[in-house]
N, CA, C and O atoms as a MOPAC input file, in Angstrom:
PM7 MOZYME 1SCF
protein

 N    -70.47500 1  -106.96500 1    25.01800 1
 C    -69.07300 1  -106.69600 1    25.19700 1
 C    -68.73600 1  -106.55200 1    26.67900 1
 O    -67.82200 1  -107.16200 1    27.23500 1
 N    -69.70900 1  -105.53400 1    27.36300 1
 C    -69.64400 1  -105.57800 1    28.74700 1
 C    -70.32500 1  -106.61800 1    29.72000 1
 O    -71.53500 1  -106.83500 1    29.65700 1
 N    -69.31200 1  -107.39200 1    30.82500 1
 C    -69.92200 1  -108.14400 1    31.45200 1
 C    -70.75500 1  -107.28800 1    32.91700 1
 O    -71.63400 1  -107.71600 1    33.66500 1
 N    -70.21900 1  -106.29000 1    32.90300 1
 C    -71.00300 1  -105.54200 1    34.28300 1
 C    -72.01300 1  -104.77200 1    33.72700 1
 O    -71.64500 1  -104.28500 1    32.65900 1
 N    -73.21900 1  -104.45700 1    34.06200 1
 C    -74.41000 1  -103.54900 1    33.77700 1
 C    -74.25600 1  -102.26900 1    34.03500 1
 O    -74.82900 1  -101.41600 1    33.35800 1
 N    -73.26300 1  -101.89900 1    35.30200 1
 C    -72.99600 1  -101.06400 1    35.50000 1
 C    -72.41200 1  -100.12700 1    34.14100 1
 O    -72.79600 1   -98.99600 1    33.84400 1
 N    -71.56500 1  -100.80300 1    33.55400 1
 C    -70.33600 1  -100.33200 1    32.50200 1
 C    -71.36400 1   -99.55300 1    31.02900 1
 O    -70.99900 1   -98.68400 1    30.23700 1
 N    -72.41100 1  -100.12500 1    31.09700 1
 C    -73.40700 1  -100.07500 1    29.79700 1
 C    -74.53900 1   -98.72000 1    30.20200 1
 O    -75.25500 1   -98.12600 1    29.39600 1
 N    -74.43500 1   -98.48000 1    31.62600 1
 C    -75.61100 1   -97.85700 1    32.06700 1
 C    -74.82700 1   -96.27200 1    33.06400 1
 O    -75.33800 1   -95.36200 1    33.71700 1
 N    -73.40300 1   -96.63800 1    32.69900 1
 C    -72.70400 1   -95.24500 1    32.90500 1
 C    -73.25000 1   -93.86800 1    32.58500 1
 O    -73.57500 1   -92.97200 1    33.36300 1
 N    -73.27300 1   -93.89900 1    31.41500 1
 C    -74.13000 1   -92.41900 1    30.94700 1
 C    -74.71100 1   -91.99500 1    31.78700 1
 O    -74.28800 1   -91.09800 1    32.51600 1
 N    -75.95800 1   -92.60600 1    31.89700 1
 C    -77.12700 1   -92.45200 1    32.53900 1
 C    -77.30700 1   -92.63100 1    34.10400 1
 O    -78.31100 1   -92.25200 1    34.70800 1
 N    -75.96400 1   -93.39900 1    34.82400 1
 C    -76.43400 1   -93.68500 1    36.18500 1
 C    -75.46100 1   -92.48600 1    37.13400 1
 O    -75.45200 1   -92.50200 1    38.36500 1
 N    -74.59700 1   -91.38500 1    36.21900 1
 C    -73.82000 1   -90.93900 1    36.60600 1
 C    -73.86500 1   -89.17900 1    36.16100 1
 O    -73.02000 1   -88.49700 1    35.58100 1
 N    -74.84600 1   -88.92100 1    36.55600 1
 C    -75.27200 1   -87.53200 1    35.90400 1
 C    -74.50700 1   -86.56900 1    35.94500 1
 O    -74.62100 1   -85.69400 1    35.08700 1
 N    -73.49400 1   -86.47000 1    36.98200 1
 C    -72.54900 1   -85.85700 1    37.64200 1
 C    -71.54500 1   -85.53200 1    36.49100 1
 O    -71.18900 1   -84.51200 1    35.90100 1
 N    -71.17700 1   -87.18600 1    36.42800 1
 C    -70.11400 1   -87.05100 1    35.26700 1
 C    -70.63600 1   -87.84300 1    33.90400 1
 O    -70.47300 1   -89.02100 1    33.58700 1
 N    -71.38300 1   -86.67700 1    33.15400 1
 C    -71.85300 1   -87.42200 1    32.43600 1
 C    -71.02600 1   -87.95100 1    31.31100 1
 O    -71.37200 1   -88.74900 1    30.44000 1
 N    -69.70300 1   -87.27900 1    31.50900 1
 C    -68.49600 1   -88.11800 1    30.19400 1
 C    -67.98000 1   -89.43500 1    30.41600 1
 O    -67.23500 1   -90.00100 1    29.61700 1
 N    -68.42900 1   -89.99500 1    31.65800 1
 C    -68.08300 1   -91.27400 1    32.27100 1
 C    -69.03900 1   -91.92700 1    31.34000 1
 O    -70.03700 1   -92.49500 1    31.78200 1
 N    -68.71800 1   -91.85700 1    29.79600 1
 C    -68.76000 1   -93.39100 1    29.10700 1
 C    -68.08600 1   -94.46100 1    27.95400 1
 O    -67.46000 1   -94.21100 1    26.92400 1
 N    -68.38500 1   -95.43500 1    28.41800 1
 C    -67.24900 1   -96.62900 1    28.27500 1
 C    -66.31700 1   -96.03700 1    26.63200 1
 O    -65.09200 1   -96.16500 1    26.62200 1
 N    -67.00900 1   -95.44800 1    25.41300 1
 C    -66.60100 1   -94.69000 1    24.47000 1
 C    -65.27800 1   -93.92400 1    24.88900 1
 O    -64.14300 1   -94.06300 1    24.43300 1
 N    -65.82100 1   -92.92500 1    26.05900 1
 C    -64.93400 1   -92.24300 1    26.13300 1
 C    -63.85200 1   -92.45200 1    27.11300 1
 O    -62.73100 1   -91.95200 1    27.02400 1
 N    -64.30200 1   -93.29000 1    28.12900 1
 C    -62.66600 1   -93.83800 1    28.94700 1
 C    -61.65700 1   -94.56400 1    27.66300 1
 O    -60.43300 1   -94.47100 1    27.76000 1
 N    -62.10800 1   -95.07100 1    26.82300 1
 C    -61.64000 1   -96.17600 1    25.67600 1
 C    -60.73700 1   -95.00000 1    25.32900 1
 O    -59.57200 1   -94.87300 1    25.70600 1
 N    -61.45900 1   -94.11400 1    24.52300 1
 C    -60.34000 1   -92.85200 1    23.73000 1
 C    -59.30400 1   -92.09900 1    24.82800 1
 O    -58.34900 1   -91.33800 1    24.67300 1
 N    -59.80000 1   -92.53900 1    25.72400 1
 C    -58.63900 1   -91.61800 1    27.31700 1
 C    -57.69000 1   -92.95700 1    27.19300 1
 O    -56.51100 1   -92.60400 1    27.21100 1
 N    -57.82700 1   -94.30500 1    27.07900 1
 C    -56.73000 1   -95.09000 1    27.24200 1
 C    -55.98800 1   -94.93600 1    25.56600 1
 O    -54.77700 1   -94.85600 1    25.36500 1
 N    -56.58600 1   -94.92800 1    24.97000 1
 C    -56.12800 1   -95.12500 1    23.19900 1
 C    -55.06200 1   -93.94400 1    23.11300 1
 O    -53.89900 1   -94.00000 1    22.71200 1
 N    -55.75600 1   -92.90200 1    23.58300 1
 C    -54.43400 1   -91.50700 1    23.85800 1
 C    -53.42700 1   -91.90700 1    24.36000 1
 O    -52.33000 1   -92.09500 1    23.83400 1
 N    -53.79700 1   -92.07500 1    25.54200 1
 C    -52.74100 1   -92.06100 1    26.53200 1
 C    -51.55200 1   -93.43300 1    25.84200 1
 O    -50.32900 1   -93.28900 1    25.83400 1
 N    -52.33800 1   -94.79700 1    25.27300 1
 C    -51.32100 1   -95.56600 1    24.60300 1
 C    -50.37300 1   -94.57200 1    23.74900 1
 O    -49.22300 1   -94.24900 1    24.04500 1
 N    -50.98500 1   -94.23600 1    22.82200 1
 C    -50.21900 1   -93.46400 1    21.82000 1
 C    -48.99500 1   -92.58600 1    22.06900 1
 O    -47.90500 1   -92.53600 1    21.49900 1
 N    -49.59900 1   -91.79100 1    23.27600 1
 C    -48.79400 1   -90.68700 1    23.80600 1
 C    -47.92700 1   -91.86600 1    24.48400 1
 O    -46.91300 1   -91.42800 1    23.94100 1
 N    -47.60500 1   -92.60800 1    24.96000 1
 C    -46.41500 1   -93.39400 1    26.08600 1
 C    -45.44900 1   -93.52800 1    25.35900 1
 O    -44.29600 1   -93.35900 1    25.75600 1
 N    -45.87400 1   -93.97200 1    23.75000 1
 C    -44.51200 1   -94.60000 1    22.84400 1
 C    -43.69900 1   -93.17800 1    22.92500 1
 O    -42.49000 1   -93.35600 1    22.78100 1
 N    -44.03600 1   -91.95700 1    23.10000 1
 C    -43.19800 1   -90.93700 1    22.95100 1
 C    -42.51700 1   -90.72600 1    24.40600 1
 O    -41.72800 1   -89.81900 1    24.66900 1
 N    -42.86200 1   -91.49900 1    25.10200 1
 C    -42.38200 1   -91.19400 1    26.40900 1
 C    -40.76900 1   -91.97600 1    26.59200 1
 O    -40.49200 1   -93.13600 1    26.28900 1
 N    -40.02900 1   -91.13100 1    27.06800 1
 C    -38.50200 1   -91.82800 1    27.78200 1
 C    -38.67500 1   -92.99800 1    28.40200 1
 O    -39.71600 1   -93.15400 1    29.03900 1
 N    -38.03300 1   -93.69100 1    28.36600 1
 C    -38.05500 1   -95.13700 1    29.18600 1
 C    -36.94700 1   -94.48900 1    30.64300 1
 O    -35.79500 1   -94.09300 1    30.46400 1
 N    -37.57700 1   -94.52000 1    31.86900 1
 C    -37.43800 1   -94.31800 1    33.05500 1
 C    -35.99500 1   -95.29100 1    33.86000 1
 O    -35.57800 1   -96.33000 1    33.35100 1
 N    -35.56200 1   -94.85200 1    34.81700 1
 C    -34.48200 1   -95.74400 1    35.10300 1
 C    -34.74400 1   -97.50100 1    35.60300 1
 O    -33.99300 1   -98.47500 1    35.53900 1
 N    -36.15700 1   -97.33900 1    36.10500 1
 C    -36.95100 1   -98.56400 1    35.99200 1
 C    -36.99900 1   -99.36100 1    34.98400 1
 O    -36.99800 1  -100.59200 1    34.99900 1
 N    -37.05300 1   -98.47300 1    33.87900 1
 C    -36.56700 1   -99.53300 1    32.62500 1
 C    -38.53000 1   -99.50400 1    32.58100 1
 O    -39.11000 1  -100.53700 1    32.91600 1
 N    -39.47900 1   -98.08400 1    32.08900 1
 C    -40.76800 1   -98.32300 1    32.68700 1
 C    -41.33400 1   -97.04900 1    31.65800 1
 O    -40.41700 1   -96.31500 1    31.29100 1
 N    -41.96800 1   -96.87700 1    31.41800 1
 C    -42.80000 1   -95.35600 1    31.57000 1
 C    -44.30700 1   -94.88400 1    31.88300 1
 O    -45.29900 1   -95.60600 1    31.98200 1
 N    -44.27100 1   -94.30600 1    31.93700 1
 C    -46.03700 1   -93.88300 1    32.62900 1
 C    -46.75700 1   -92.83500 1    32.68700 1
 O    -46.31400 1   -91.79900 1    33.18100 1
 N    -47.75200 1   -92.91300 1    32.28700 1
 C    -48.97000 1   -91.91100 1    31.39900 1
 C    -49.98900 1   -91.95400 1    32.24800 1
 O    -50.56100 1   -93.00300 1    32.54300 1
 N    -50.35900 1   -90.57100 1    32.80200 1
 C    -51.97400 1   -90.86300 1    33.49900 1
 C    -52.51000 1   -90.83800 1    32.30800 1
 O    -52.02000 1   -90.34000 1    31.29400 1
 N    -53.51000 1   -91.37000 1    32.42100 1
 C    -54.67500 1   -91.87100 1    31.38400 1
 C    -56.15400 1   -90.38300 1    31.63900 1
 O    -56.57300 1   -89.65200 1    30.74200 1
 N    -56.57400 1   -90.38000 1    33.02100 1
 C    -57.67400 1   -89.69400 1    33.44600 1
 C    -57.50400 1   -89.77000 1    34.58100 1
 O    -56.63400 1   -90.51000 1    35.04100 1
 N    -58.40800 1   -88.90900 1    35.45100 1
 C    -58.95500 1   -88.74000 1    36.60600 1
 C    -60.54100 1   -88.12600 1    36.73800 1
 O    -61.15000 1   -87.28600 1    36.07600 1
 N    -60.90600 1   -88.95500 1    37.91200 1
 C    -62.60600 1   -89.17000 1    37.65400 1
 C    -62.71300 1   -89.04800 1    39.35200 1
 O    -62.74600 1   -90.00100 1    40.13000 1
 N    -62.76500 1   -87.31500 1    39.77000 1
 C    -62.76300 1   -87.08500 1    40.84900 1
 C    -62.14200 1   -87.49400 1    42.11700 1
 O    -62.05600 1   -86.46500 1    42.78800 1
 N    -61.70300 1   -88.41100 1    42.72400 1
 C    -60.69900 1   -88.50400 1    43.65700 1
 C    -60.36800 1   -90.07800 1    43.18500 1
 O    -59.85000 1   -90.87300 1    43.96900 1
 N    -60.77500 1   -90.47700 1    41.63600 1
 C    -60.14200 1   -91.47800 1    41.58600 1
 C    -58.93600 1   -91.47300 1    40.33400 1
 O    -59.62700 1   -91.04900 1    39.40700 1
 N    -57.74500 1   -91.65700 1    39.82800 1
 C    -56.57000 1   -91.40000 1    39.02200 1
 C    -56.11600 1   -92.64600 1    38.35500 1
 O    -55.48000 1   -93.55900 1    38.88100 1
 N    -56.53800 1   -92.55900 1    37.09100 1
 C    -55.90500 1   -94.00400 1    36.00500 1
 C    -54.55800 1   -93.60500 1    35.62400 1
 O    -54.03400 1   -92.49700 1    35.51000 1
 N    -54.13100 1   -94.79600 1    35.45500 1
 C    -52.31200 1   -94.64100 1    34.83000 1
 C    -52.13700 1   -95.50200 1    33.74400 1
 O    -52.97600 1   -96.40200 1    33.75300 1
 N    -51.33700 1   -95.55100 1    32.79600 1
 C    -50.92500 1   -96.54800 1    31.71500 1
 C    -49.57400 1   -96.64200 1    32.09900 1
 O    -49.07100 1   -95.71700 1    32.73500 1
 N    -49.00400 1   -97.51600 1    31.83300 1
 C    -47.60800 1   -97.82600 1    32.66300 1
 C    -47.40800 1   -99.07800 1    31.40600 1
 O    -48.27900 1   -99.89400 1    31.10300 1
 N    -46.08100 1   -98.98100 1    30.81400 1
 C    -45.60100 1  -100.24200 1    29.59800 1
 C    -44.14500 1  -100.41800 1    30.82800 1
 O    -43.38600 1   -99.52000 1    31.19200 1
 N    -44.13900 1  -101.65500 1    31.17800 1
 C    -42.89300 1  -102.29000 1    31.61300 1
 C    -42.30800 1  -103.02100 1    30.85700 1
 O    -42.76700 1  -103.58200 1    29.86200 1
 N    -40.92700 1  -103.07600 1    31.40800 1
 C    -39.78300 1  -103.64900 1    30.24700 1
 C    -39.51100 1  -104.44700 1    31.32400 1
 O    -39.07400 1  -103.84200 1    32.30300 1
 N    -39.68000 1  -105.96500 1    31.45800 1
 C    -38.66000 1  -106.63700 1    32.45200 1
 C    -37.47900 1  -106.90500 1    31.90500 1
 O    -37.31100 1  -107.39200 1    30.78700 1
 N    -36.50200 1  -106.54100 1    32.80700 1
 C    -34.62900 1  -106.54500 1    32.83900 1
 C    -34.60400 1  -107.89100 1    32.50500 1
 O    -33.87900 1  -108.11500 1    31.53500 1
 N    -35.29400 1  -109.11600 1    33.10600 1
 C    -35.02200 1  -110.48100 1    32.83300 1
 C    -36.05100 1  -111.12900 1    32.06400 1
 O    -36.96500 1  -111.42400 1    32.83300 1
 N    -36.27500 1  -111.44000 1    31.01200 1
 C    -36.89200 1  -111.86700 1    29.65700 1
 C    -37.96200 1  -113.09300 1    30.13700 1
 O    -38.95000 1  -113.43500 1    29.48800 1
 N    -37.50500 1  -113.70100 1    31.49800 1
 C    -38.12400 1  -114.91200 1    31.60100 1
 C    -39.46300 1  -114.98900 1    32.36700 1
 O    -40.24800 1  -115.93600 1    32.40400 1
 N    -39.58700 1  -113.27600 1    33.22600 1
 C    -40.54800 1  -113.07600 1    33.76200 1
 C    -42.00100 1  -112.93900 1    32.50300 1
 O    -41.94900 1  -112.27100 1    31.47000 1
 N    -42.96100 1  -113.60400 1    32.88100 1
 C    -43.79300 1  -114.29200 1    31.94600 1
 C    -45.23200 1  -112.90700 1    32.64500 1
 O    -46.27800 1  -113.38700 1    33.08200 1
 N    -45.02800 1  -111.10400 1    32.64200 1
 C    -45.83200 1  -110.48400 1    33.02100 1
 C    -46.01400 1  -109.65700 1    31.67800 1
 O    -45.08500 1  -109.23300 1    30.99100 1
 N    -47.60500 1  -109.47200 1    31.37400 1
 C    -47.96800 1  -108.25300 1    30.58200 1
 C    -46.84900 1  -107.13500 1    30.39700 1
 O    -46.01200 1  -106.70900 1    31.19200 1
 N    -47.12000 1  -106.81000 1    29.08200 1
 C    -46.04700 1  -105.37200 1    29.24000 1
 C    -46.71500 1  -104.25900 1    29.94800 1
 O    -46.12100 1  -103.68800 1    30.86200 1
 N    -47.99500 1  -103.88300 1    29.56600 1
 C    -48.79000 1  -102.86000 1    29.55900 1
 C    -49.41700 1  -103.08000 1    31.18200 1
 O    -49.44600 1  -104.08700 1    31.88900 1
 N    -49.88300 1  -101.71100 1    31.41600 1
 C    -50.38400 1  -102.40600 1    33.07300 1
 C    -51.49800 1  -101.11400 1    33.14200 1
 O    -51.00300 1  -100.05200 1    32.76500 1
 N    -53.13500 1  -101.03100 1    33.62700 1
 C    -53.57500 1   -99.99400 1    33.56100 1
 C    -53.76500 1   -99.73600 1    35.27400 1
 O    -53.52500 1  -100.84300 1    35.75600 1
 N    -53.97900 1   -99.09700 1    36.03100 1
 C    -53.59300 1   -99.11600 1    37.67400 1
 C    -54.66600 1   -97.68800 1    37.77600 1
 O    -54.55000 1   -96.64000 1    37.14100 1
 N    -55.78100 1   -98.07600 1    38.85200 1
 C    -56.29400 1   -97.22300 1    39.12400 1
 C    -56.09100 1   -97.27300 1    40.63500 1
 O    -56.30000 1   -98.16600 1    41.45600 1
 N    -55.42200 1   -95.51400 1    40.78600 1
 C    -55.04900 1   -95.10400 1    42.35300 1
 C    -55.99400 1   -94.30000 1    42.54400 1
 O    -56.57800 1   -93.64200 1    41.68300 1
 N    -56.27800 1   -94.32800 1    44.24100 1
 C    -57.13400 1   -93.32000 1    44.86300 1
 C    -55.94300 1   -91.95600 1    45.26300 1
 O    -54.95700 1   -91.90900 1    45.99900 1
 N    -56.63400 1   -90.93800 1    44.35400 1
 C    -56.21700 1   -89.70700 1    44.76600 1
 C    -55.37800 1   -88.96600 1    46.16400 1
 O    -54.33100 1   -88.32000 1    46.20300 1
 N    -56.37400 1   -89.39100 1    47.28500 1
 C    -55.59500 1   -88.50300 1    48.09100 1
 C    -54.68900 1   -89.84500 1    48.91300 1
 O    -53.90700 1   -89.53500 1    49.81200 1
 N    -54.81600 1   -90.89100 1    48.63700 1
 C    -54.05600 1   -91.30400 1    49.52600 1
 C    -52.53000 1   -92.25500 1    48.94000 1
 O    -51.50100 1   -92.66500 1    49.47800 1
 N    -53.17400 1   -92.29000 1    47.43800 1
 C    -51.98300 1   -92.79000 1    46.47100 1
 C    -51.81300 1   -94.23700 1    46.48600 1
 O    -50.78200 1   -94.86300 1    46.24300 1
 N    -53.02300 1   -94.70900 1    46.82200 1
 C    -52.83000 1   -96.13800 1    47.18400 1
 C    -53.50500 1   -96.80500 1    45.79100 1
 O    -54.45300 1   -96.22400 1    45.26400 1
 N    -52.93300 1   -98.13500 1    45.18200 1
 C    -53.88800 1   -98.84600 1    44.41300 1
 C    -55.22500 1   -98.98400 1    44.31100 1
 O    -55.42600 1   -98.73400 1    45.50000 1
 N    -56.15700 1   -99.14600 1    43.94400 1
 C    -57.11200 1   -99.58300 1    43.89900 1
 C    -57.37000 1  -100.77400 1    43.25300 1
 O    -57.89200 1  -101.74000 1    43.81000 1
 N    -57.01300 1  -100.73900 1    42.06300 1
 C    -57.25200 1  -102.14200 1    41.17800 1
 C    -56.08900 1  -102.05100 1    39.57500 1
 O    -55.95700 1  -100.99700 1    38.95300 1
 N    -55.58000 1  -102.99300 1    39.28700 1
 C    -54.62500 1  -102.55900 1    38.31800 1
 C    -54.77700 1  -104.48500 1    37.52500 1
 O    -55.04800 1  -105.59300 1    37.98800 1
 N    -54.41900 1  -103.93300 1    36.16900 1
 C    -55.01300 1  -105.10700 1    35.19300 1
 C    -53.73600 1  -104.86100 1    33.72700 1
 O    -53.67100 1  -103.96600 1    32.88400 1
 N    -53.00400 1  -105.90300 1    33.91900 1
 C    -52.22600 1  -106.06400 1    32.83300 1
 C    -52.86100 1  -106.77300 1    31.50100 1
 O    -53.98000 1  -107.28500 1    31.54000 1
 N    -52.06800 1  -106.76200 1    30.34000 1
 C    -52.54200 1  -106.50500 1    28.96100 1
 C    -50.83100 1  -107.10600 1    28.12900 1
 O    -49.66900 1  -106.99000 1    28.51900 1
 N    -51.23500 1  -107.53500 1    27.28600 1
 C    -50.18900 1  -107.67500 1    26.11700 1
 C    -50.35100 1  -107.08800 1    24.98100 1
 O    -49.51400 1  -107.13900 1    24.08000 1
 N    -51.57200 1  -106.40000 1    24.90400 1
 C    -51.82800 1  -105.83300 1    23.77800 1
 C    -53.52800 1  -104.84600 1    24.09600 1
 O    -54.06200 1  -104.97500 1    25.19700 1
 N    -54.21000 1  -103.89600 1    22.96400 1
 C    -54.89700 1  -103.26800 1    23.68100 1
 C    -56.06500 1  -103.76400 1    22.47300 1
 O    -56.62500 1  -102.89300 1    21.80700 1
 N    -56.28100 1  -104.78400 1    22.32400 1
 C    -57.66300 1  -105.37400 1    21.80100 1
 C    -58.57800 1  -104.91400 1    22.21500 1
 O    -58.51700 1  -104.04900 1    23.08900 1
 N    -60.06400 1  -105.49400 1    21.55200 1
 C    -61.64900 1  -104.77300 1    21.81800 1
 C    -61.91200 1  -104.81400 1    23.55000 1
 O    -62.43000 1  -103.96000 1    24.26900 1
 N    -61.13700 1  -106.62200 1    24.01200 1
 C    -61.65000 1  -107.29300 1    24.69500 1
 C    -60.70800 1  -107.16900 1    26.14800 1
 O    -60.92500 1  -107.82000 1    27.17000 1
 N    -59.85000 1  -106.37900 1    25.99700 1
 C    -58.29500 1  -105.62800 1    26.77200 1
 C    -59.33200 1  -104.19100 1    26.93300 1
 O    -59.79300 1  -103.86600 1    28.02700 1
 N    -59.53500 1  -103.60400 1    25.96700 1
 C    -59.84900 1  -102.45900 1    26.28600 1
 C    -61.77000 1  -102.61400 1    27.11800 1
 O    -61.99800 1  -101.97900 1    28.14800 1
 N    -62.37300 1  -103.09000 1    26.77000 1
 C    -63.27100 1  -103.42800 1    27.86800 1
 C    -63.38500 1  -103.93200 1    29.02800 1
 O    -64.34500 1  -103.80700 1    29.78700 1
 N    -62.23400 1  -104.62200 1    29.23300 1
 C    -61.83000 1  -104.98000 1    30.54400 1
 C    -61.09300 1  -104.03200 1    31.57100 1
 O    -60.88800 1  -104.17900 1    32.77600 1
 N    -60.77100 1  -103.04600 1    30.73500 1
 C    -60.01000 1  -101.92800 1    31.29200 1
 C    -61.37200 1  -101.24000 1    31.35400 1
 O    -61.99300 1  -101.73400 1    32.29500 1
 N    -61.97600 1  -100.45000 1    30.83200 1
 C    -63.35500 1   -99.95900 1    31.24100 1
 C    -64.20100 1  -100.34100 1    32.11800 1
 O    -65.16800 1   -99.58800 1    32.23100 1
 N    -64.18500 1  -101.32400 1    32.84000 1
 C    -65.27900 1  -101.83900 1    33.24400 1
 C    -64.52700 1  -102.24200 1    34.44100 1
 O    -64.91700 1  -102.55700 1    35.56500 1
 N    -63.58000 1  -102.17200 1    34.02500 1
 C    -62.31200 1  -101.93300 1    35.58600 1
 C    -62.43900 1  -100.34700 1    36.31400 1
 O    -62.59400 1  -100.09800 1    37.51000 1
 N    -62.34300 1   -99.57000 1    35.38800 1
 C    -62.14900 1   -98.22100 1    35.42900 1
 C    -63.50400 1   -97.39300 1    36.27500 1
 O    -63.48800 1   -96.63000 1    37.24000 1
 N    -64.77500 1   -97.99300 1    35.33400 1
 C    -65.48700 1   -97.36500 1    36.30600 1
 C    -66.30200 1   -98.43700 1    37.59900 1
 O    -67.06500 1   -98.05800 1    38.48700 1
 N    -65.88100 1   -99.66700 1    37.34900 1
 C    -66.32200 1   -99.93500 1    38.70700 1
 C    -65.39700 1   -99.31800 1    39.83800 1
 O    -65.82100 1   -98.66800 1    40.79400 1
 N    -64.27600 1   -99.57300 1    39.62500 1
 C    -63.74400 1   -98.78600 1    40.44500 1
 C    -64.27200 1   -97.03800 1    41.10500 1
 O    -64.51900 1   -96.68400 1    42.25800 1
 N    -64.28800 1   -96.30400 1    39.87900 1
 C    -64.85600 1   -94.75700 1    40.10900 1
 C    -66.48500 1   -95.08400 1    40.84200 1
 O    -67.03600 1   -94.21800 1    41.52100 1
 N    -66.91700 1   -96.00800 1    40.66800 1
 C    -68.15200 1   -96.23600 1    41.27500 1
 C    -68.31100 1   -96.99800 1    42.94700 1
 O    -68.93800 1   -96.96200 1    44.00600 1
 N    -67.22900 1   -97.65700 1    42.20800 1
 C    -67.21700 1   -97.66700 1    44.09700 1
 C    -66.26400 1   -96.49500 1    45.30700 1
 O    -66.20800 1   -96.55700 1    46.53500 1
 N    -65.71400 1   -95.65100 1    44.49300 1
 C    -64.69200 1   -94.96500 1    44.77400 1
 C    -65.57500 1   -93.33500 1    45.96900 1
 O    -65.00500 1   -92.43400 1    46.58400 1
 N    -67.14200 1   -93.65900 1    45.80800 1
 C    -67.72100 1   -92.60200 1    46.34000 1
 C    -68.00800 1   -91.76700 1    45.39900 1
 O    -67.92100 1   -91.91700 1    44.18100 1
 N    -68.50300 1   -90.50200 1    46.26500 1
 C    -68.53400 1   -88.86900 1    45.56000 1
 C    -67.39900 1   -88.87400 1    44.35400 1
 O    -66.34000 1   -89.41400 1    44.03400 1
 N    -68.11600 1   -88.14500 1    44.02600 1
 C    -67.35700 1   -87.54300 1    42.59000 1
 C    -66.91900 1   -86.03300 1    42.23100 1
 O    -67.63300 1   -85.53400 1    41.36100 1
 N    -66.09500 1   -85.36800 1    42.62500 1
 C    -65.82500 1   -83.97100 1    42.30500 1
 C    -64.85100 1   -83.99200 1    41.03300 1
 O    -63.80300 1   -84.63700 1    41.04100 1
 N    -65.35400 1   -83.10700 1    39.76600 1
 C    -64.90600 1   -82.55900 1    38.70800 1
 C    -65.27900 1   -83.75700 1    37.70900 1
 O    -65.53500 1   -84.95800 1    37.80100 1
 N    -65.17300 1   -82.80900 1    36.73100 1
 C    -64.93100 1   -83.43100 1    35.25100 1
 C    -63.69600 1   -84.48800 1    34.81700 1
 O    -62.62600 1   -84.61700 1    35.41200 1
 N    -64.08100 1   -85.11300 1    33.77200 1
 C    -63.36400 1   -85.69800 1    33.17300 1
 C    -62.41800 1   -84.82300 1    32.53400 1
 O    -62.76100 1   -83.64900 1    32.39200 1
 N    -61.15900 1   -85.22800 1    32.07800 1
 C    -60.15800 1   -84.04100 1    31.54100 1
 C    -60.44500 1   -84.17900 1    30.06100 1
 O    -60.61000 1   -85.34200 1    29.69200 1
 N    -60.52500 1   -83.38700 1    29.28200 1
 C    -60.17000 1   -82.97600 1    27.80500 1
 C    -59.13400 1   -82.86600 1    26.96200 1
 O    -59.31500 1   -82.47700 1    25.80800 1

């Protein structure tokens, strides 16, 4: 399912955080989907759900509505920002949250947290 080794060998290569696995980022995005449909649609015409944070690195779920029908972009968008400086890191749109959507988002998620450095705190609950 996973094309990075990294993504399969999380558990174990990340002692620190040992909840950093692909299981459980999956159920942090599956929430966070769930929880958005209850969310207000924003004046953006947008809404947005952190998903997790994995020490100075911060996932978001974000469903966009484009105003003009013809723009041909994902609704769904998952965007991992670096903490202190609020900048992107890597962000990956979706039309839907399949096996093969949601592993691509994982394997987004922690390469990112893996290249992201040190790691301070837990995964949230």
């Amino acid at each position: 399912m996973f094309t990075k080794p990294i993504v399969e060998q999380a558990c174990v290569d990340y002692p620190l955080l040992s909840d950093l696995c692909a299981g459980e980022i999956e159920r942090h995005i599956v929430q966070a989907y769930l929880q958005l449909v209850f969310r207000t649609v924003n004046t953006n015409n947008s809404r947005t759900i952190a998903v997790l944070r994995l020490g100075l690195v911060e996932v978001y779920l974000s469903e966009m509505r484009p105003v003009r029908t013809s723009l041909d972009l994902p609704p769904f968008w998952i965007e991992v920002m670096s903490g202190p400086t609020d900048m992107s890191i890597d962000s990956l749109g979706f039309n839907d949250f399949g096996e093969d959507e949601l592993a691509a988002a994982v394997e987004m998620i922690v390469s990112a947290a893996h290249d992201a450095g040190p790691r301070i705190g837990p995964l949230p609950h």
